[in-house]
CSV table of C-alpha atoms and ligand atoms in Angstrom, one decimal:
chain,number,residue,atom,x,y,z
A,15,UNK,CA,71.9,56.3,12.3
A,16,UNK,CA,69.0,57.8,14.3
A,17,UNK,CA,67.7,55.7,17.2
A,18,UNK,CA,64.1,56.0,18.3
A,19,UNK,CA,64.1,56.1,22.1
A,20,UNK,CA,63.1,58.7,24.8
A,21,UNK,CA,66.0,60.7,26.1
A,22,UNK,CA,67.2,62.2,29.4
A,23,UNK,CA,70.0,64.8,28.8
A,24,UNK,CA,72.4,64.8,31.7
A,25,UNK,CA,73.5,61.9,33.9
A,26,UNK,CA,74.0,63.7,37.3
A,27,UNK,CA,71.7,63.1,40.2
A,28,UNK,CA,68.7,64.6,38.5
A,29,UNK,CA,69.1,62.4,35.4
A,30,UNK,CA,69.6,59.3,37.5
A,31,UNK,CA,66.5,60.1,39.6
A,32,UNK,CA,64.6,60.4,36.3
A,33,UNK,CA,66.1,57.1,35.1
A,34,UNK,CA,65.0,55.3,38.3
A,35,UNK,CA,61.4,56.3,37.7
A,36,UNK,CA,61.5,55.7,33.9
A,37,UNK,CA,62.7,52.2,34.5
A,38,UNK,CA,59.8,51.6,36.9
A,39,UNK,CA,57.4,53.0,34.4
A,40,UNK,CA,58.7,50.6,31.7
A,41,UNK,CA,59.8,53.4,29.3
A,42,UNK,CA,62.4,52.6,26.7
A,43,UNK,CA,65.0,55.4,27.2
A,44,UNK,CA,68.6,56.4,27.3
A,45,UNK,CA,70.5,58.9,29.4
A,46,UNK,CA,73.1,61.0,27.5
A,47,UNK,CA,75.8,62.5,29.7
A,48,UNK,CA,78.7,64.7,28.7
A,49,UNK,CA,81.1,63.5,31.4
A,50,UNK,CA,83.5,60.6,31.0
A,51,UNK,CA,82.6,59.2,34.4
A,52,UNK,CA,79.6,59.2,36.7
A,53,UNK,CA,79.0,61.8,39.4
A,54,UNK,CA,77.9,65.0,37.6
A,55,UNK,CA,79.1,68.2,39.2
A,56,UNK,CA,80.1,66.4,42.4
A,57,UNK,CA,83.3,65.2,40.7
A,58,UNK,CA,84.5,68.8,40.2
A,59,UNK,CA,83.9,70.4,43.6
A,60,UNK,CA,86.7,71.6,45.9
A,61,UNK,CA,88.7,69.3,48.1
A,62,UNK,CA,87.2,70.3,51.5
A,63,UNK,CA,83.6,70.4,50.5
A,64,UNK,CA,81.1,68.5,52.6
A,65,UNK,CA,77.4,68.1,52.1
A,66,UNK,CA,75.2,70.3,54.3
A,67,UNK,CA,73.0,67.3,55.2
A,68,UNK,CA,73.7,64.0,56.7
A,69,UNK,CA,73.7,61.0,54.3
A,70,UNK,CA,70.2,59.9,55.3
A,71,UNK,CA,69.0,63.3,54.1
A,72,UNK,CA,70.9,63.2,50.8
A,73,UNK,CA,69.4,60.2,49.1
A,74,UNK,CA,67.9,59.6,45.7
A,75,UNK,CA,64.7,57.5,45.4
A,76,UNK,CA,65.0,53.8,46.3
A,77,UNK,CA,68.5,53.7,47.7
A,78,UNK,CA,69.6,55.5,50.9
A,79,UNK,CA,73.0,57.0,50.8
A,80,UNK,CA,75.3,54.9,53.0
A,81,UNK,CA,76.8,56.8,56.0
A,82,UNK,CA,80.5,57.8,55.3
A,83,UNK,CA,82.5,56.4,58.2
A,84,UNK,CA,83.6,59.1,60.6
A,85,UNK,CA,81.8,61.9,58.6
A,86,UNK,CA,78.4,63.1,59.8
A,87,UNK,CA,78.3,65.3,56.6
A,88,UNK,CA,79.7,63.2,53.6
A,89,UNK,CA,82.4,64.5,51.3
A,90,UNK,CA,81.8,65.1,47.6
A,91,UNK,CA,83.8,62.0,46.6
A,92,UNK,CA,81.4,59.9,48.7
A,93,UNK,CA,78.5,61.4,46.6
A,94,UNK,CA,80.3,60.4,43.4
A,95,UNK,CA,80.7,56.8,44.6
A,96,UNK,CA,77.1,56.8,45.6
A,97,UNK,CA,75.9,58.0,42.2
A,98,UNK,CA,78.1,55.5,40.4
A,99,UNK,CA,76.8,52.7,42.4
A,100,UNK,CA,73.2,53.9,42.0
A,101,UNK,CA,73.5,54.0,38.3
A,102,UNK,CA,74.7,50.3,38.2
A,103,UNK,CA,72.3,49.0,40.8
A,104,UNK,CA,69.2,50.2,38.9
A,105,UNK,CA,70.7,49.4,35.4
A,106,UNK,CA,70.2,53.0,34.2
A,107,UNK,CA,71.3,53.1,30.6
A,108,UNK,CA,73.7,56.0,30.6
A,109,UNK,CA,75.8,56.7,27.5
A,110,UNK,CA,78.9,58.8,28.1
A,111,UNK,CA,80.6,60.8,27.0
A,112,UNK,CA,77.9,62.2,24.8
A,113,UNK,CA,77.3,66.0,24.7
A,114,UNK,CA,73.9,67.0,23.4
A,115,UNK,CA,74.3,70.0,21.1
A,116,UNK,CA,70.7,70.6,20.1
A,117,UNK,CA,67.1,69.4,20.6
A,118,UNK,CA,64.7,70.4,17.9
A,119,UNK,CA,61.2,69.6,16.7
A,120,UNK,CA,61.0,67.2,13.7
A,121,UNK,CA,58.0,65.3,12.3
A,122,UNK,CA,56.1,65.3,15.6
A,123,UNK,CA,59.2,64.1,17.5
A,124,UNK,CA,62.0,65.8,19.4
A,125,UNK,CA,65.3,65.2,17.5
A,126,UNK,CA,68.2,65.1,20.0
A,127,UNK,CA,71.6,65.8,18.3
A,128,UNK,CA,74.7,64.7,20.2
A,129,UNK,CA,78.3,64.7,19.2
A,130,UNK,CA,78.2,60.9,18.7
A,131,UNK,CA,74.8,60.4,17.1
A,132,UNK,CA,71.1,61.5,16.9
A,133,UNK,CA,68.0,60.2,18.7
A,134,UNK,CA,64.4,60.6,17.9
A,135,UNK,CA,62.4,61.0,21.1
A,136,UNK,CA,58.7,61.2,21.9
A,137,UNK,CA,59.7,63.0,25.1
A,138,UNK,CA,62.9,64.5,26.6
A,139,UNK,CA,63.9,65.3,30.2
A,140,UNK,CA,66.6,67.9,30.4
A,141,UNK,CA,68.7,67.5,33.6
A,142,UNK,CA,71.9,69.3,32.7
A,143,UNK,CA,72.4,71.3,36.0
A,144,UNK,CA,74.0,74.6,36.4
A,145,UNK,CA,77.6,73.9,37.3
A,146,UNK,CA,78.5,74.2,33.6
A,147,UNK,CA,77.3,77.8,33.3
A,148,UNK,CA,79.1,79.8,36.0
A,149,UNK,CA,77.9,83.4,36.4
A,150,UNK,CA,80.2,86.4,37.1
A,151,UNK,CA,78.6,89.9,37.4
A,152,UNK,CA,79.9,92.7,35.3
A,153,UNK,CA,82.1,95.0,37.5
A,154,UNK,CA,84.1,97.9,36.1
A,155,UNK,CA,87.8,97.3,35.7
A,156,UNK,CA,87.6,93.5,35.2
A,157,UNK,CA,89.7,93.9,32.0
A,158,UNK,CA,92.3,96.0,33.8
A,159,UNK,CA,93.0,93.6,36.6
A,160,UNK,CA,96.3,91.8,36.1
A,161,UNK,CA,95.8,89.0,38.8
A,162,UNK,CA,93.8,85.8,38.5
A,163,UNK,CA,90.1,85.8,38.3
A,164,UNK,CA,88.4,82.5,39.1
A,165,UNK,CA,84.9,81.2,39.7
A,166,UNK,CA,83.7,78.7,42.3
A,167,UNK,CA,84.0,76.0,39.6
A,168,UNK,CA,87.8,76.7,39.4
A,169,UNK,CA,88.6,76.5,43.1
A,170,UNK,CA,90.2,73.4,44.5
A,171,UNK,CA,92.4,74.1,47.5
A,172,UNK,CA,93.8,77.1,49.5
A,173,UNK,CA,97.3,75.8,48.9
A,174,UNK,CA,97.5,77.3,45.5
A,175,UNK,CA,96.9,80.8,46.8
A,176,UNK,CA,99.5,80.9,49.5
A,177,UNK,CA,102.0,83.8,48.9
A,178,UNK,CA,104.3,85.4,48.0
A,179,UNK,CA,101.9,88.0,46.6
A,180,UNK,CA,102.2,90.9,44.2
A,181,UNK,CA,104.3,93.0,46.6
A,182,UNK,CA,107.8,91.7,46.5
A,183,UNK,CA,108.2,92.1,50.2
A,184,UNK,CA,104.9,90.3,51.0
A,185,UNK,CA,105.1,86.6,52.1
A,186,UNK,CA,101.4,86.1,51.4
A,187,UNK,CA,99.0,86.0,48.6
A,188,UNK,CA,96.1,88.5,48.7
A,189,UNK,CA,92.8,86.8,47.8
A,190,UNK,CA,89.4,88.4,47.5
A,191,UNK,CA,86.4,86.1,47.8
A,192,UNK,CA,83.2,87.6,46.4
A,193,UNK,CA,79.8,86.3,47.5
A,194,UNK,CA,77.7,85.9,50.6
A,195,UNK,CA,76.1,82.5,49.7
A,196,UNK,CA,77.2,79.0,50.8
A,197,UNK,CA,80.0,78.7,48.2
A,198,UNK,CA,81.4,82.2,49.2
A,199,UNK,CA,81.3,81.4,52.9
A,200,UNK,CA,82.7,77.9,52.5
A,201,UNK,CA,85.6,79.0,50.3
A,202,UNK,CA,86.3,82.1,52.5
A,203,UNK,CA,86.4,79.7,55.5
A,204,UNK,CA,88.7,77.4,53.6
A,205,UNK,CA,91.2,80.2,53.0
A,206,UNK,CA,90.8,82.1,56.3
A,207,UNK,CA,93.7,81.6,58.6
A,208,UNK,CA,95.8,79.7,56.0
A,209,UNK,CA,99.5,80.5,56.3
A,210,UNK,CA,100.5,82.7,53.4
A,211,UNK,CA,97.0,83.9,52.5
A,212,UNK,CA,95.6,87.4,53.3
A,213,UNK,CA,91.8,87.0,52.8
A,214,UNK,CA,89.3,89.7,52.1
A,215,UNK,CA,85.7,88.5,51.9
A,216,UNK,CA,83.2,90.8,50.3
A,217,UNK,CA,79.4,90.4,50.2
A,218,UNK,CA,76.7,92.5,48.7
A,219,UNK,CA,74.8,92.5,52.0
A,220,UNK,CA,75.8,91.4,55.5
A,221,UNK,CA,76.1,87.6,55.6
A,222,UNK,CA,72.9,85.9,56.9
A,223,UNK,CA,73.8,82.7,58.7
A,224,UNK,CA,71.2,80.1,59.4
A,225,UNK,CA,70.9,79.2,63.1
A,226,UNK,CA,73.7,76.8,63.9
A,227,UNK,CA,71.4,73.9,64.6
A,228,UNK,CA,69.9,74.1,61.1
A,229,UNK,CA,71.3,72.0,58.3
A,230,UNK,CA,70.0,70.5,55.1
A,231,UNK,CA,67.4,68.6,57.1
A,232,UNK,CA,65.6,71.7,58.2
A,233,UNK,CA,66.1,73.3,54.7
A,234,UNK,CA,64.3,70.3,53.2
A,235,UNK,CA,61.5,70.5,55.7
A,236,UNK,CA,61.1,74.2,54.9
A,237,UNK,CA,61.0,73.5,51.2
A,238,UNK,CA,58.4,70.8,51.8
A,239,UNK,CA,56.3,73.1,53.9
A,240,UNK,CA,56.5,75.7,51.1
A,241,UNK,CA,55.4,73.1,48.5
A,242,UNK,CA,52.4,72.0,50.6
A,243,UNK,CA,51.4,75.6,51.2
A,244,UNK,CA,51.5,76.5,47.5
A,245,UNK,CA,49.7,73.2,46.5
A,246,UNK,CA,46.9,74.0,49.1
A,247,UNK,CA,46.6,77.6,47.8
A,248,UNK,CA,47.9,79.0,51.1
A,249,UNK,CA,50.4,82.0,51.2
A,250,UNK,CA,54.0,81.3,50.2
A,251,UNK,CA,56.0,80.5,53.3
A,252,UNK,CA,59.2,81.7,51.6
A,253,UNK,CA,60.8,78.3,52.0
A,254,UNK,CA,64.5,78.2,52.5
A,255,UNK,CA,65.2,81.8,51.7
A,256,UNK,CA,63.3,83.0,54.7
A,257,UNK,CA,65.7,81.3,57.0
A,258,UNK,CA,69.0,82.7,55.8
A,259,UNK,CA,71.6,82.2,53.1
A,260,UNK,CA,74.5,80.4,54.7
A,261,UNK,CA,74.3,76.9,56.4
A,262,UNK,CA,76.8,77.1,59.3
A,263,UNK,CA,78.5,73.8,58.4
A,264,UNK,CA,81.3,73.0,60.9
A,265,UNK,CA,84.2,74.7,59.0
A,266,UNK,CA,82.2,77.9,58.4
A,267,UNK,CA,81.1,77.9,62.0
A,268,UNK,CA,84.7,77.4,63.3
A,269,UNK,CA,86.1,80.2,61.1
A,270,UNK,CA,83.2,82.6,62.0
A,271,UNK,CA,83.5,81.9,65.7
A,272,UNK,CA,87.3,82.4,65.6
A,273,UNK,CA,86.7,85.8,64.1
A,274,UNK,CA,88.3,84.9,60.8
A,275,UNK,CA,85.3,85.4,58.6
A,276,UNK,CA,85.1,89.2,58.5
A,277,UNK,CA,83.1,90.6,55.6
A,278,UNK,CA,83.4,93.9,53.7
A,279,UNK,CA,80.9,95.6,51.5
A,280,UNK,CA,81.1,94.9,47.8
A,281,UNK,CA,83.8,96.9,46.0
A,282,UNK,CA,83.0,99.3,43.2
A,283,UNK,CA,85.7,98.4,40.7
A,284,UNK,CA,88.8,96.4,40.0
A,285,UNK,CA,92.1,98.1,39.4
A,286,UNK,CA,95.3,96.7,37.9
A,287,UNK,CA,96.4,95.2,41.2
A,288,UNK,CA,93.3,95.0,43.4
A,289,UNK,CA,89.9,96.4,44.1
A,290,UNK,CA,88.6,99.9,45.1
A,291,UNK,CA,85.6,101.0,47.1
A,292,UNK,CA,83.7,104.3,46.4
A,293,UNK,CA,85.1,105.9,49.6
A,294,UNK,CA,88.6,105.7,48.2
A,295,UNK,CA,89.8,102.7,50.1
A,296,UNK,CA,91.6,99.9,48.2
A,297,UNK,CA,92.8,96.4,48.7
A,298,UNK,CA,95.6,94.6,46.9
A,299,UNK,CA,94.6,91.3,45.2
A,300,UNK,CA,96.5,88.6,43.5
A,301,UNK,CA,93.4,86.6,42.9
A,302,UNK,CA,89.6,87.3,42.9
A,303,UNK,CA,87.4,84.3,43.4
A,304,UNK,CA,83.8,85.0,42.2
A,305,UNK,CA,81.4,82.9,44.2
A,306,UNK,CA,78.5,84.5,42.4
A,307,UNK,CA,76.4,81.7,41.3
A,308,UNK,CA,75.3,79.8,38.3
A,309,UNK,CA,72.7,79.9,35.5
A,310,UNK,CA,70.9,76.9,34.1
A,311,UNK,CA,72.8,75.1,31.3
A,312,UNK,CA,70.2,75.1,28.6
A,313,UNK,CA,72.0,76.0,25.4
A,314,UNK,CA,71.1,72.6,23.9
A,315,UNK,CA,67.4,73.7,24.0
A,316,UNK,CA,67.9,76.9,22.1
A,317,UNK,CA,66.4,75.6,18.8
A,318,UNK,CA,63.1,75.1,20.6
A,319,UNK,CA,62.8,78.8,21.1
A,320,UNK,CA,61.5,78.5,24.7
A,321,UNK,CA,63.7,80.8,26.7
A,322,UNK,CA,62.1,83.5,28.8
A,323,UNK,CA,63.1,85.8,31.6
A,324,UNK,CA,66.5,85.3,33.3
A,325,UNK,CA,67.3,82.5,30.8
A,326,UNK,CA,64.7,80.3,32.4
A,327,UNK,CA,62.0,78.4,30.4
A,328,UNK,CA,58.4,78.8,31.6
A,329,UNK,CA,57.3,75.6,33.2
A,330,UNK,CA,54.3,74.2,35.0
A,331,UNK,CA,56.1,72.0,37.6
A,332,UNK,CA,58.8,70.4,35.4
A,333,UNK,CA,56.9,70.5,32.1
A,334,UNK,CA,57.8,73.2,29.6
A,335,UNK,CA,54.5,75.1,29.0
A,336,UNK,CA,55.2,75.7,25.3
A,337,UNK,CA,56.5,72.2,24.7
A,338,UNK,CA,54.7,69.5,26.7
A,339,UNK,CA,57.1,66.8,25.4
A,340,UNK,CA,60.0,68.5,27.3
A,341,UNK,CA,60.6,68.4,31.1
A,342,UNK,CA,63.2,70.4,33.0
A,343,UNK,CA,64.5,68.7,36.1
A,344,UNK,CA,66.8,69.8,38.9
A,345,UNK,CA,67.8,73.3,38.0
A,346,UNK,CA,66.4,75.1,41.1
A,347,UNK,CA,63.2,76.0,42.8
A,348,UNK,CA,61.6,77.1,39.6
A,349,UNK,CA,61.4,73.4,38.5
A,350,UNK,CA,60.2,72.2,41.9
A,351,UNK,CA,60.9,73.2,45.5
A,352,UNK,CA,64.4,71.8,46.5
A,353,UNK,CA,64.7,70.1,43.1
A,354,UNK,CA,68.4,71.1,42.9
A,355,UNK,CA,69.2,68.9,45.9
A,356,UNK,CA,69.9,65.2,46.3
A,357,UNK,CA,66.9,64.5,48.5
A,358,UNK,CA,64.6,67.0,46.8
A,359,UNK,CA,64.9,65.8,43.2
A,360,UNK,CA,63.1,62.5,43.6
A,361,UNK,CA,59.7,63.9,43.9
A,362,UNK,CA,59.7,66.2,40.8
A,363,UNK,CA,61.5,63.3,38.9
A,364,UNK,CA,58.6,61.0,39.7
A,365,UNK,CA,56.0,63.6,38.7
A,366,UNK,CA,57.8,64.4,35.4
A,367,UNK,CA,57.9,60.6,34.5
A,368,UNK,CA,54.2,60.3,35.5
A,369,UNK,CA,53.2,63.1,33.2
A,370,UNK,CA,55.5,61.9,30.4
A,371,UNK,CA,54.0,58.4,30.6
A,372,UNK,CA,50.5,59.9,30.4
A,373,UNK,CA,51.5,61.8,27.3
A,374,UNK,CA,53.1,58.8,25.7
A,375,UNK,CA,49.9,56.7,26.3
B,422,LIG,P1,74.8,68.1,37.6
B,422,LIG,O1,75.4,67.4,38.8
B,422,LIG,O2,75.5,69.3,37.1
B,422,LIG,O3,74.7,67.0,36.5
B,422,LIG,C1,74.4,67.4,35.2
B,422,LIG,C2,75.0,66.4,34.2
B,422,LIG,O4,74.6,66.8,32.9
B,422,LIG,C3,76.6,66.5,34.2
B,422,LIG,O5,77.1,65.2,34.2
B,422,LIG,C4,76.9,67.3,32.9
B,422,LIG,O6,78.1,66.9,32.4
B,422,LIG,C5,75.8,66.8,32.0
B,422,LIG,N1,75.5,67.7,30.9
B,422,LIG,C6,75.4,69.1,31.0
B,422,LIG,N2,75.1,69.6,29.7
B,422,LIG,C7,75.0,68.5,28.9
B,422,LIG,C8,74.7,68.3,27.5
B,422,LIG,N3,74.5,69.4,26.7
B,422,LIG,N4,74.7,67.1,27.0
B,422,LIG,C9,74.9,66.0,27.8
B,422,LIG,N5,75.2,66.1,29.1
B,422,LIG,C10,75.2,67.3,29.7
B,422,LIG,N6,72.8,69.6,47.2
B,422,LIG,C11,72.5,68.8,48.3
B,422,LIG,O7,71.6,68.0,48.2
B,422,LIG,N7,73.4,68.8,49.3
B,422,LIG,C12,74.5,69.6,49.4
B,422,LIG,O8,75.2,69.6,50.4
B,422,LIG,C13,74.8,70.4,48.3
B,422,LIG,N8,75.9,71.2,48.2
B,422,LIG,C14,76.2,71.9,47.1
B,422,LIG,C15,77.4,72.6,47.1
B,422,LIG,C16,77.8,73.4,45.9
B,422,LIG,C17,79.0,74.1,45.9
B,422,LIG,C18,76.9,73.4,44.8
B,422,LIG,C19,77.2,74.1,43.6
B,422,LIG,C20,75.7,72.6,44.8
B,422,LIG,C21,75.4,71.9,46.0
B,422,LIG,N9,74.2,71.2,46.0
B,422,LIG,C22,73.9,70.4,47.1
B,422,LIG,C23,73.2,71.3,44.9
B,422,LIG,C24,73.0,70.1,44.0
B,422,LIG,O9,72.8,68.9,44.6
B,422,LIG,C25,74.2,69.9,43.0
B,422,LIG,O10,74.5,71.1,42.3
B,422,LIG,C26,74.0,68.8,42.0
B,422,LIG,O11,75.2,68.5,41.3
B,422,LIG,C27,72.9,69.1,40.9
B,422,LIG,O12,72.7,67.9,40.2
B,422,LIG,P2,72.2,67.8,38.7
B,422,LIG,O13,72.0,66.4,38.3
B,422,LIG,O14,71.0,68.7,38.6
B,422,LIG,O15,73.3,68.5,37.9
């Protein structure tokens, strides 16, 4: 049976922020989420991950994130608890697990096809995140390599990498971490100095650490300054990217200051048992962890035929330019400055719901 109701696809932080504003606007809606339980991507992050902002700077609209006792920077599990509580507190109607397979146009509506039913929506907010579409660059030799290749999404704990490695005499496991962003630096720091792990950290360009006193608060301020500049027609301030790539969260700072975070240039190819650089040097590897980013998870929107450059959909703010009944929320700066952060998603969520309500009227 097809239900007639407006739809948010994805029940992570972006979907909940949209839900908060939809409730306030009095819209009849449902949130469809593929997970069995609340928390979105936070439920899947590695054991030692901490937010790069204090709780007060990691809050969705309406409800400040409580401080986690003893932790200036909350753990991922704390975010999961916060999102679960948020959903209940505001009575956000999330149905799970429901995976949306397709959104298509039908008789002036958007037909949302999920694995448990179909919905007929006047408007849809897509908030499916990026975690579900890990990106690994094409590098020669990937098919020759006999060790493990993982992505950030597969990493949990350094314990599983501790030796012995491929050389029978070696008591350690050789691990290569690829990537000079926050995930690469944090996972390299997690592995550096662990007994039984020999770490090689490779980055395309030398790592750019943000000044130590800069955390998510300053990043959010930079994103806000950028938004204001763009709105006022002033030159682009560059936002967060102008400050650096890596937030020096305490574990990263400690590993860096102890000299354990040494980087090498990106290798040219993988071999059967490791990696090789153009100058002929090689490194053995039992595992290569690709911390090389994500792409937006937009496969369910394919029937709308909206995809443009780099897999993005052209938007004006959050609204799809070629389909005004569709909003995209939370994927990255292209859907609003800092919209892929806890504190940053509230504003574009409010604006998406305002535009949606105008359209529905
Ligand atoms: P998600 O959390 O991925 O939620 C999307 C939901 O949609 C999921 O439940 C998913 O199952 C569901 N879904 C996907 N496809 C479908 C479908 N077809 N049908 C139905 N449901 C679907 N931000 C901060 O503010 N502070 C930080 O410290 C911080 N640290 C980060 C560290 C890492 C390693 C990463 C990767 C990101 C970090 N972020 C941080 C960024 C951001 O806050 C998170 O990525 C956040 O999870 C994004 O929320 P979201 O709701 O957009 O997506």
